[in-house]
XYZ file of C-alpha atoms in Angstrom:
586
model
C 25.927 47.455 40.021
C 25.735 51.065 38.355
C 25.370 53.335 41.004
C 22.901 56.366 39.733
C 22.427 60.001 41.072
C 20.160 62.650 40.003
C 21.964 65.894 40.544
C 20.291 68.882 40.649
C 20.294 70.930 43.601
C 16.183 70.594 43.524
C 13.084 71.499 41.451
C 14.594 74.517 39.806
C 12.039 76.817 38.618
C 13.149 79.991 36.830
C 9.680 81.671 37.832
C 8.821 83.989 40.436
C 10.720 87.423 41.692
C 11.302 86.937 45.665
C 11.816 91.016 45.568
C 8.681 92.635 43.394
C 11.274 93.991 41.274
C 8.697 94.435 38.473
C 4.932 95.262 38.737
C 2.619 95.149 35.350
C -0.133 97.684 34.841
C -2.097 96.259 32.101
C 0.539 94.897 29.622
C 2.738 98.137 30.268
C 5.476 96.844 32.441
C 7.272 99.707 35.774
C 9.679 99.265 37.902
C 8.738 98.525 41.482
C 9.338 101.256 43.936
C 12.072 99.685 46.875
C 9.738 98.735 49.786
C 10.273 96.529 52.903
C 10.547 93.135 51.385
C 13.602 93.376 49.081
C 15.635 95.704 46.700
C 14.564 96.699 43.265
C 18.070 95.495 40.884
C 18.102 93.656 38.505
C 20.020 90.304 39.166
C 21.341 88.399 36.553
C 20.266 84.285 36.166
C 21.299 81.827 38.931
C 22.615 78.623 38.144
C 22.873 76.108 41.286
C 26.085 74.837 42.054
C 27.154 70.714 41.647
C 27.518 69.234 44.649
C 29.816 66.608 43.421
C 33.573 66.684 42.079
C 34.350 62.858 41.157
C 33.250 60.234 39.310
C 34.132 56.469 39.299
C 34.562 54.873 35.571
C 31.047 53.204 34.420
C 29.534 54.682 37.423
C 26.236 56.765 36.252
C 25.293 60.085 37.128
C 22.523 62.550 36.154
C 21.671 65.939 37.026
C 19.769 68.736 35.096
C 20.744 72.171 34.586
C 19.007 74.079 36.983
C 18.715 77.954 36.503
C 16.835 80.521 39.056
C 16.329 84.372 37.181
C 14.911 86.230 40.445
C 12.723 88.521 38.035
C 11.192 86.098 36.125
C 13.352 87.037 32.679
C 13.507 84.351 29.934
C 16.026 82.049 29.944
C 17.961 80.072 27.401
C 19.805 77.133 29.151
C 22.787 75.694 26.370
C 24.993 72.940 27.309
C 28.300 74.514 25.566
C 30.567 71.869 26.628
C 30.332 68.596 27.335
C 32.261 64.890 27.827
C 31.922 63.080 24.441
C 30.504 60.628 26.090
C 27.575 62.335 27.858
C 24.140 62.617 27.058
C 21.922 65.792 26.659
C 18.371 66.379 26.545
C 17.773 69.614 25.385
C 13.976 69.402 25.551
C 14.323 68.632 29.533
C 17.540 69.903 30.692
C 19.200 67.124 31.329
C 23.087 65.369 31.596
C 23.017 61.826 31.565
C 26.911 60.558 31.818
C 28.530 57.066 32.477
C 32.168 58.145 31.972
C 34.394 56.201 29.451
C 38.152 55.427 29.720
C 38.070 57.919 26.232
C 36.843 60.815 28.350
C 40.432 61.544 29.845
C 40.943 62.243 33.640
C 38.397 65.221 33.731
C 34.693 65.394 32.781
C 34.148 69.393 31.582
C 30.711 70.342 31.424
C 30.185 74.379 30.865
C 26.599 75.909 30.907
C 25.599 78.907 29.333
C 22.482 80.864 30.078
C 21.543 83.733 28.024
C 19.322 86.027 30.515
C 16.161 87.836 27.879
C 14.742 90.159 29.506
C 11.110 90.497 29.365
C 11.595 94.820 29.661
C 12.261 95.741 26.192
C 14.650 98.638 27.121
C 17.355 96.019 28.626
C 19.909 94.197 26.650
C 20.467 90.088 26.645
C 22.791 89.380 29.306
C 24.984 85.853 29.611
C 26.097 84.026 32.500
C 28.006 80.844 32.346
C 29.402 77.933 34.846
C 31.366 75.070 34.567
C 31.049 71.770 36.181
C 34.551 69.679 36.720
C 34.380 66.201 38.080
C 37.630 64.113 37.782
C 37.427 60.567 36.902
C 38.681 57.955 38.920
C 39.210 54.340 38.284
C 36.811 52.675 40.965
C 33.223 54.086 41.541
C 33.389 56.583 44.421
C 31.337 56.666 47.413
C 29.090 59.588 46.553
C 28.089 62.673 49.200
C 25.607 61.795 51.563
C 22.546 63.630 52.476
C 22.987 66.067 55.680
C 22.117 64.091 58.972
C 19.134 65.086 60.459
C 17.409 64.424 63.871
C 15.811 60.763 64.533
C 12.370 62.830 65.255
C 12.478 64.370 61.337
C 13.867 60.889 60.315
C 11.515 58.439 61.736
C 8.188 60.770 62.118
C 8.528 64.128 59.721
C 10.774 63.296 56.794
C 10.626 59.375 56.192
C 13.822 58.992 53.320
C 15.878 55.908 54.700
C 15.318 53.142 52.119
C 15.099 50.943 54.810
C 12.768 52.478 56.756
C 10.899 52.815 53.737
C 11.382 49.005 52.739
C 7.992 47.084 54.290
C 6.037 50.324 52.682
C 7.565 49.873 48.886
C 6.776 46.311 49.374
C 3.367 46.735 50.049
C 2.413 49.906 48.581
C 3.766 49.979 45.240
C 2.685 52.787 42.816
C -0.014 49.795 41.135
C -1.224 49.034 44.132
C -1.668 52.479 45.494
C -3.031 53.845 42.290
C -5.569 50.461 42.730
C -6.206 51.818 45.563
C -7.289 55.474 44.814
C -9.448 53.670 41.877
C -11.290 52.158 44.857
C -11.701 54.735 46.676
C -12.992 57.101 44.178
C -15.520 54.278 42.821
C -16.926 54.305 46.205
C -17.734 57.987 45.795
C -18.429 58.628 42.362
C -20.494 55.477 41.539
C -23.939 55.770 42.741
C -27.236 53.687 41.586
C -28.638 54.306 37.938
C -25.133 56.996 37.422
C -23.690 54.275 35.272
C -20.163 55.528 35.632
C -17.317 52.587 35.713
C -14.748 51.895 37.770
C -11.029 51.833 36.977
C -7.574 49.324 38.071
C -4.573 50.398 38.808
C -2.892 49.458 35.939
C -4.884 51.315 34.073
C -4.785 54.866 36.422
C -1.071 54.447 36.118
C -1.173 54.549 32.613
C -3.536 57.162 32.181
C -1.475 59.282 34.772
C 1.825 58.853 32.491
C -0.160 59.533 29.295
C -1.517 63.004 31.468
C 2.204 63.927 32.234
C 3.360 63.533 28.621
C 0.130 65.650 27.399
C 1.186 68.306 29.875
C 4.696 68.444 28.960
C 4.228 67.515 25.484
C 6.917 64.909 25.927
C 5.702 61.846 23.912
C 8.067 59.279 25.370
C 5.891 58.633 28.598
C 2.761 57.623 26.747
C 2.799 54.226 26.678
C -0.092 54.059 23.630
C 2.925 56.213 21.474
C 5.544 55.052 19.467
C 7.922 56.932 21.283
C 7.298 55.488 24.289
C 10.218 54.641 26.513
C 9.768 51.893 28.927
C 12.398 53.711 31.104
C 8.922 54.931 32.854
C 7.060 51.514 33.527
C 5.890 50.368 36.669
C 8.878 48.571 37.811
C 11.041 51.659 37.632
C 8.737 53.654 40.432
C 9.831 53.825 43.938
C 8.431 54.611 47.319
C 11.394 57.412 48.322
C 9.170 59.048 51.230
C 6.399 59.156 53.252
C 5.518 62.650 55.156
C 3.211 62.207 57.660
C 1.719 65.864 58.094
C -0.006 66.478 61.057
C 0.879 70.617 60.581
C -1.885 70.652 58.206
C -5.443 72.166 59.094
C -6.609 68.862 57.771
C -4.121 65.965 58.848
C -2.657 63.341 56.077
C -0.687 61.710 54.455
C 2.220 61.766 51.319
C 3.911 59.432 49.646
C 6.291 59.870 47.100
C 7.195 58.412 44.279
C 10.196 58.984 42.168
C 11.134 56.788 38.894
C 15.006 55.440 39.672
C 15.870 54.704 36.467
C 15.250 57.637 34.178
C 17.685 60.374 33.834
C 14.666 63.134 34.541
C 13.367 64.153 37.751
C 9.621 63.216 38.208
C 7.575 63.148 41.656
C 4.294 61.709 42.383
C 2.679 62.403 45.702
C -0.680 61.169 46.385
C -2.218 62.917 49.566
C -3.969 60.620 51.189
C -6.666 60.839 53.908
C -9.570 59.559 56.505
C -11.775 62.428 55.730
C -13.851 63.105 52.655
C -16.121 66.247 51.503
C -15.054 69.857 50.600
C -12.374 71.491 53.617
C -14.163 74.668 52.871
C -17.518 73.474 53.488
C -16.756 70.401 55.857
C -17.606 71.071 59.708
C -15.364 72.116 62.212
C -16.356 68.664 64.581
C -16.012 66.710 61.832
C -12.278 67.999 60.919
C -11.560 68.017 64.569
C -12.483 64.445 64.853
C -10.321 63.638 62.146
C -7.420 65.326 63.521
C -7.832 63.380 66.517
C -7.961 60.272 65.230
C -5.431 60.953 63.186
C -3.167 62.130 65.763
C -4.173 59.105 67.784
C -3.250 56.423 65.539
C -0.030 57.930 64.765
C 0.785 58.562 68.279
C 0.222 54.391 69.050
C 1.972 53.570 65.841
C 5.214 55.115 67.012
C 4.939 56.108 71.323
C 4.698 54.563 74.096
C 3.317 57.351 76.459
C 5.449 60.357 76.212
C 8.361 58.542 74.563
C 9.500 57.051 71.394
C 9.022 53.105 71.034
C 12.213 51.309 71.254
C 12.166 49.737 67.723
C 11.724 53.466 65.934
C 15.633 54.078 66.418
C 17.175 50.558 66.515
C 15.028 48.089 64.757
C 14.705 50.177 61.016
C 12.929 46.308 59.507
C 10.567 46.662 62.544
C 10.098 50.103 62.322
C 9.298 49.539 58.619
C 6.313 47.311 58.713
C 5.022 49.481 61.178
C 5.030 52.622 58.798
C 3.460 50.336 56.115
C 0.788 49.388 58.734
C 0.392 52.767 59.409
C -0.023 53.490 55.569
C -2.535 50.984 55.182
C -4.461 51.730 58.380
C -4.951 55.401 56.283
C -5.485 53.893 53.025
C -8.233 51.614 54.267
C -9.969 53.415 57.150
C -13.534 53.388 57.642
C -15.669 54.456 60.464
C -18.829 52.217 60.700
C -20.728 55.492 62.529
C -19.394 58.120 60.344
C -19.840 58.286 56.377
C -17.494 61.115 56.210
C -14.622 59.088 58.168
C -13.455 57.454 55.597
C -10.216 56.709 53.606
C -9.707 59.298 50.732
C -7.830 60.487 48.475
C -7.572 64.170 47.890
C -4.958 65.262 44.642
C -1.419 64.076 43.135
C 0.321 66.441 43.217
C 3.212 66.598 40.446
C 6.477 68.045 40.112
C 8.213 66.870 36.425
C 11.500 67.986 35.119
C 10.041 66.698 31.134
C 9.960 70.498 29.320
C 7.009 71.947 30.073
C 8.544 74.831 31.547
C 9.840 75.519 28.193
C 8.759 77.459 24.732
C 9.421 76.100 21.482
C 9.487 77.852 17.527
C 7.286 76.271 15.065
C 9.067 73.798 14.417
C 9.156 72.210 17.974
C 13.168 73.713 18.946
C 13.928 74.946 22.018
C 13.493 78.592 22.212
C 13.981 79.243 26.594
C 12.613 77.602 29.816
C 13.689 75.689 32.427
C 12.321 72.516 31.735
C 10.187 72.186 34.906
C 6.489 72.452 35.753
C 4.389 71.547 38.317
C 0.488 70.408 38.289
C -2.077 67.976 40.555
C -4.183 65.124 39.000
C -7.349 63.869 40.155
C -9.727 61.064 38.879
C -13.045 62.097 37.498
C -15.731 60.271 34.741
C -14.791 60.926 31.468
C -16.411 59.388 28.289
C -14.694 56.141 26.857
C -16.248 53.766 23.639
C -19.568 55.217 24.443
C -19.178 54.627 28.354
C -18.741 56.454 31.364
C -15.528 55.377 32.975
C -13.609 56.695 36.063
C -9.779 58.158 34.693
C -7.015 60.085 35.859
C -6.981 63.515 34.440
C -6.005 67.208 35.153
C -8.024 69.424 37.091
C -7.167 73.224 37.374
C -4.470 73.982 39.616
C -6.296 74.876 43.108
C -6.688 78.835 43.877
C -4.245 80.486 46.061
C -4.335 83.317 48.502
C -3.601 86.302 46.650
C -4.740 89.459 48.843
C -4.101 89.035 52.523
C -6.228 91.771 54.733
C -7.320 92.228 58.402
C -10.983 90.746 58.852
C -13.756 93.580 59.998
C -12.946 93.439 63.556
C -9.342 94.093 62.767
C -8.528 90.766 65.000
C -6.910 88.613 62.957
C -6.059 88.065 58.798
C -8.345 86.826 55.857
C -7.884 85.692 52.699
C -9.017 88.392 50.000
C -9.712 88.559 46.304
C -6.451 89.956 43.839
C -8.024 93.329 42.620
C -7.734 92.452 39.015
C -10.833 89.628 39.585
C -12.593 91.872 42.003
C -15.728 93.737 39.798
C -15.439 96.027 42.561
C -11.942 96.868 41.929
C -10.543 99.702 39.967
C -7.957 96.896 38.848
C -10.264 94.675 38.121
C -9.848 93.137 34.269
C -12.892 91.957 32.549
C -13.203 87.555 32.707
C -10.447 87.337 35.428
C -13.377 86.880 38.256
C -13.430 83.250 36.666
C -10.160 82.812 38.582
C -11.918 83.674 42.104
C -13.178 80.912 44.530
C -15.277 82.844 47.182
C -15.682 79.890 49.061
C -11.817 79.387 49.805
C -10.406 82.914 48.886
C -8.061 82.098 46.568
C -7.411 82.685 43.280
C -6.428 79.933 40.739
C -3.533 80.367 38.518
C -4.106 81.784 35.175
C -3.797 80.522 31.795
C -3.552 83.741 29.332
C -4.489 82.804 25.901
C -3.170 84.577 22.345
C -6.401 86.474 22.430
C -6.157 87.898 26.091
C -8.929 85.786 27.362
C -8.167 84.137 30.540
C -8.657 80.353 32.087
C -8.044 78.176 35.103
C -4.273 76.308 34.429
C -4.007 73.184 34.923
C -0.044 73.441 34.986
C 2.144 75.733 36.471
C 5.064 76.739 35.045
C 7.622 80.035 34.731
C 6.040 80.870 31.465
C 2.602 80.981 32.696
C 0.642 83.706 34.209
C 3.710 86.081 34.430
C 1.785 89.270 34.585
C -0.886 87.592 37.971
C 2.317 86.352 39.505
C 4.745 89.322 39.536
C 2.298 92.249 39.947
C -1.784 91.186 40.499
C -1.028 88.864 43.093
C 1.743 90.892 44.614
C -0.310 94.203 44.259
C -1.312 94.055 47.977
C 0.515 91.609 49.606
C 4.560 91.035 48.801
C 5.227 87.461 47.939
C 7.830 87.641 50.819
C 5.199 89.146 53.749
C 5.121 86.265 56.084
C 1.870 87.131 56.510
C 1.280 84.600 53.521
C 2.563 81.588 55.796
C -0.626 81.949 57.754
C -2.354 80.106 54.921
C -0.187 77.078 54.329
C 1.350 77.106 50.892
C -1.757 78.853 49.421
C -0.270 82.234 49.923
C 1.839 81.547 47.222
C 1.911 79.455 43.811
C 2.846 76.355 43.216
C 6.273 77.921 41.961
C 6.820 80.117 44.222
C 6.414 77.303 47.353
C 9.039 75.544 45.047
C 11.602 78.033 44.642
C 12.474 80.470 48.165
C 15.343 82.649 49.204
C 14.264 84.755 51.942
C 13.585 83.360 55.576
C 9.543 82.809 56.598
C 9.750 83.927 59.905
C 7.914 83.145 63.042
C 5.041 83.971 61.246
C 3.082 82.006 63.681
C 4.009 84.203 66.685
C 5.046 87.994 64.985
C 2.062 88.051 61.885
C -0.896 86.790 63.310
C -2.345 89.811 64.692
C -2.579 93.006 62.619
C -1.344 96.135 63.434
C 2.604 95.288 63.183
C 4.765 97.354 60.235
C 6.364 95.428 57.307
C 9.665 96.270 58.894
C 8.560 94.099 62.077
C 7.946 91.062 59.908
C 9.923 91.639 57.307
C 11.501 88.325 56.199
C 15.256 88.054 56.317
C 17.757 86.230 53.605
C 18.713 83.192 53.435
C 21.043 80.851 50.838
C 18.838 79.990 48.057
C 16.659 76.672 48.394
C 16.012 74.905 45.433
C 13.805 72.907 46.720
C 11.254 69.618 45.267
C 8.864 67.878 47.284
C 11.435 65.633 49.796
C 15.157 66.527 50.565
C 17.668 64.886 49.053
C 20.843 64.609 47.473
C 19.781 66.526 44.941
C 19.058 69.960 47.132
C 20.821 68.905 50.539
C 19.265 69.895 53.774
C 19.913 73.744 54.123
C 18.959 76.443 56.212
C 15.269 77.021 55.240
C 14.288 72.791 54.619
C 16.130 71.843 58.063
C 14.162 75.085 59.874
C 10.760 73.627 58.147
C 11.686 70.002 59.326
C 12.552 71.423 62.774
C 9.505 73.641 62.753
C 7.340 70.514 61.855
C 8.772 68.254 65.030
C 7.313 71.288 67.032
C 4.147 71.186 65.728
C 4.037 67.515 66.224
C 4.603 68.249 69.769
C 1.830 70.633 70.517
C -0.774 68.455 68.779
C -0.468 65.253 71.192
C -0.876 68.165 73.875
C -3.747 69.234 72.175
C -5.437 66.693 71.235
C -3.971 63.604 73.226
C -2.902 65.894 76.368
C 0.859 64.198 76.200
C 3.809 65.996 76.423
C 6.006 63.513 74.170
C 9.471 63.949 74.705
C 11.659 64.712 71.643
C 14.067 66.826 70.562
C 12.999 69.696 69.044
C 15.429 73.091 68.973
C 13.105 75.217 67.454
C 10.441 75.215 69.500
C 11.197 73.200 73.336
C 7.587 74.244 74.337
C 5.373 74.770 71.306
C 3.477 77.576 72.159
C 0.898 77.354 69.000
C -3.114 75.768 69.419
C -2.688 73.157 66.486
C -6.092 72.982 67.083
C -6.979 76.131 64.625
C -4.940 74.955 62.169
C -3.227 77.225 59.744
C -5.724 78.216 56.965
């Protein structure tokens, strides 16, 4: 059997400055001044390390070039050197390789980025690597994934294929997308609306055909002649399921990953027993999901204040009872409450396919990094005169751009970027479009040829450059903790991806104002490239084992909160969970 890996140490995404080293003022771009949250040089392109040094004959392996420039420069990613047996796809960044006895004893791959810099006064810089792997004549047994604790394992973090076996069995991506099609006919459809429901088959296919729209990669349209059935059905697996109960609305997310193609591509449903607007929705009703939530989840998996028996020696057992669990989500229904019911909320993407890249006229790779990142949703659209329910893409959801003490100076609050604010001196004309008063936030922006702006509906290290590094910075350094107190909405979708700087016990030190930056200034730490689940492809470092840690804490203080048990588990980071999980986080 071909053994396959996708190296890459994670979702790579060449977009965001962790240090405000530049700021924009109109399209005239300045150098930052230094200030508490990093240093002002200029660093030249990252590119992340392979984790691997041998390779059996016939034995596959994949990995894509990943490439981090901390200011948010262009980037040309080359493949100089290569096996002449290995694959290369320029257009997503990717090495697929099943060495040959011709390749010799060594497999030479050497990378070449060319750093162009977006400040006109500074020259093209180059960087380069080079990947060795010797080639041996049996397949090798290839690195394993970090251990972790049995708490992140079995309740935070579900990876282990066979924990995850019962749960692929039952909830394969058809049936789950079937599933979301049901759901979303039960809200959409009403008497005399005439809107049409979907199958999953279908919502699959439209959800491929969205992805190769978005990335402007053909082969995953099934309808085009350049399909490639590398991305049907079959291929899709189940690879985790993160229970997140550190949420201000508790759910669920499963992922799925295709395990046959050489490119990386995650789809994560979030899944819930809740439905209306979290903005709007009241605080007893998203209390009494919580605790429902937390109730189920605690009698899936506890028996009192400990761990059932079967969660760390019976992994089948354990198994179907995750896929119960799963299903218990996917099909809840309160008889008493209308709002109590299963839903589905986004899915979330995160697609190594090229459309982080830029192309000439001619459709050849120019720069980029091959990644982007986006969230689908299904809505009515208009099909052979009908109404029918389809997947599509919504604009990216706003993020928390400003953060700013509320009137009583007790605590923090969301607050408009200045350059959508009409009340502003920054503010630009059209960029209030980007504003949701109702949340806070501020969606990403889409700049088009003609300086208008829109809502994106991908996110990518091309886009919205100028709202990224300086609007949404203006106030508020992307590396001020103070940004954690609003889940990942402080940031953007690439920026949540990408991290090297330390979050801090933002829920203790940040909460309150009144503290200097250099009290909650965020430390350094190795540099996470990091996708939706840990794996081999980004390990289990410093900042995803302190989130996984962080998240067994949390887990902790809501059955005290809510269920008024003090579970026993193993949980370094925080023995006594000091937090209310009852406020939630945003």
């Amino acid at each position: 059997m071909v053994l396959k890996l996708k190296i890459q140490a994670a979702v790579v995404i060449v977009f965001l400055s962790f240090f405000g080293i530049v700021l924009f003022q109109g399209s005239s771009i300045t150098k930052a001044k230094p200030n508490d949250f990093g240093a002002v040089e200029n660093r030249l392109p990252e590119i992340a390390d392979l984790h691997h040094d041998k390779i059996g004959l016939g034995q596959r392996i994949t990995f894509g070039l990943e490439v981090i420039d901390e200011e948010g420069d262009f980037v040309k990613i080359e493949l100089a050197e290569k096996p002449d047996s290995a694959k290369f796809n320029q257009n997503t960044l990717t090495v697929d390789w099943t060495p040959e006895a011709g390749d010799g004893k060594y497999g030479k791959f050497l990378i070449k980025v060319t750093e162009i810099p977006r400040d006109k006064l500074r020259s093209k810089r180059t960087v380069t690597k080079e990947y060795k792997l010797k080639i041996v004549k049996e397949k090798v047994k290839l690195k394993e994934l970090p251990p972790t604790t049995l708490e992140v394992n079995a309740l935070v973090s579900i990876i282990d294929p066979e924990r995850l076996k019962a749960a692929n069995k039952k909830w394969d991506i058809v049936s789950m997308m079937q599933r979301i099609g049901e759901i979303e006919a039960e809200k959409q459809i009403k008497p005399g609306n005439g809107i049409e429901p979907s199958n999953g088959k279908q919502l699959f296919k439209e959800a491929l055909q969205q992805l190769a729209m978005l990335h402007q990669n053909p082969t995953l349209d099934p309808e085009n002649p350049k399909y490639d059935d590398v991305w049907n059905a079959e291929n899709w697996r189940l690879i985790a399921v993160r229970p997140r109960l550190n949420k201000k609305v508790f759910e669920i997310r499963p992922v799925y990953f295709n395990v046959r193609a050489a490119e990386q591509v995650y789809l994560m449903p979030r899944m819930r027993i809740i439905r209306g607007d979290d903005a709007k929705r009241s605080e007893e009703l998203r209390q009494k999901n919580n605790l429902t939530f937390a109730k189920k989840f605690h009698e899936t998996f506890f028996d009192g204040e400990h761990l059932k028996d079967f969660v760390e020696n019976d992994k089948a057992k354990y198994g179907e009872a995750l896929a119960d669990f799963m299903t218990w989500v996917l099909t809840y229904r309160d008889p008493s409450e209308p709002m109590m019911r299963a839903n589905f909320a986004a899915l979330p993407h995160n697609s190594r396919l090229g459309g982080g890249n830029v192309y000439d006229s001619d459709g050849k790779y120019l720069h980029g990094d091959g990644w982007a990142l986006g969230a689908l949703k299904v809505n009515p659209v208009m099909r052979n005169g009908k109404r029918v329910l389809a997947i599509n893409s919504p604009p990216i959801a706003g993020f928390v751009s400003s953060i700013k003490p509320d009137t009583e100076g007790t605590k923090f609050k969301p607050a408009p970027a200045p350059v959508t604010d009409k009340n502003s001196p920054g503010y630009k004309r059209g960029w209030e479009i980007l504003y949701d008063d109702v949340h806070g936030t501020v969606h990403v922006p889409e700049i088009k040829p003609d300086g208008s702006v829109e809502k994106a509906v991908l996110d990518t290290s091309i886009n919205g450059f100028d709202y990224k590094f300086g609007y949404m910075t203006a106030e508020t350094k992307l590396q001020d903790p103070r940004r954690r107190l609003f889940e990942e909405k402080g940031m953007t979708c690439i920026q949540c991806h990408v991290r090297n700087f330390d979050e801090g016990d933002y829920l203790v030190s940040v909460q309150k104002p009144g503290k200097k930056a250099s009290e909650v200034a965020n430390r350094p730490i190795p540099r996470v490239f990091f996708i939706i689940t840990p794996t081999l492809h980004n390990g289990r470092n410093e900042y995803i084992h302190r989130e996984e840690q962080e998240q067994v804490g949390n887990l902790q203080g809501v059955f005290r909160d809510y269920l008024g048990i003090d579970v026993k588990m193993s949980s370094p980071l925080a023995l006594d969970w000091v937090h209310g999980t009852k406020k939630g986080r945003s």
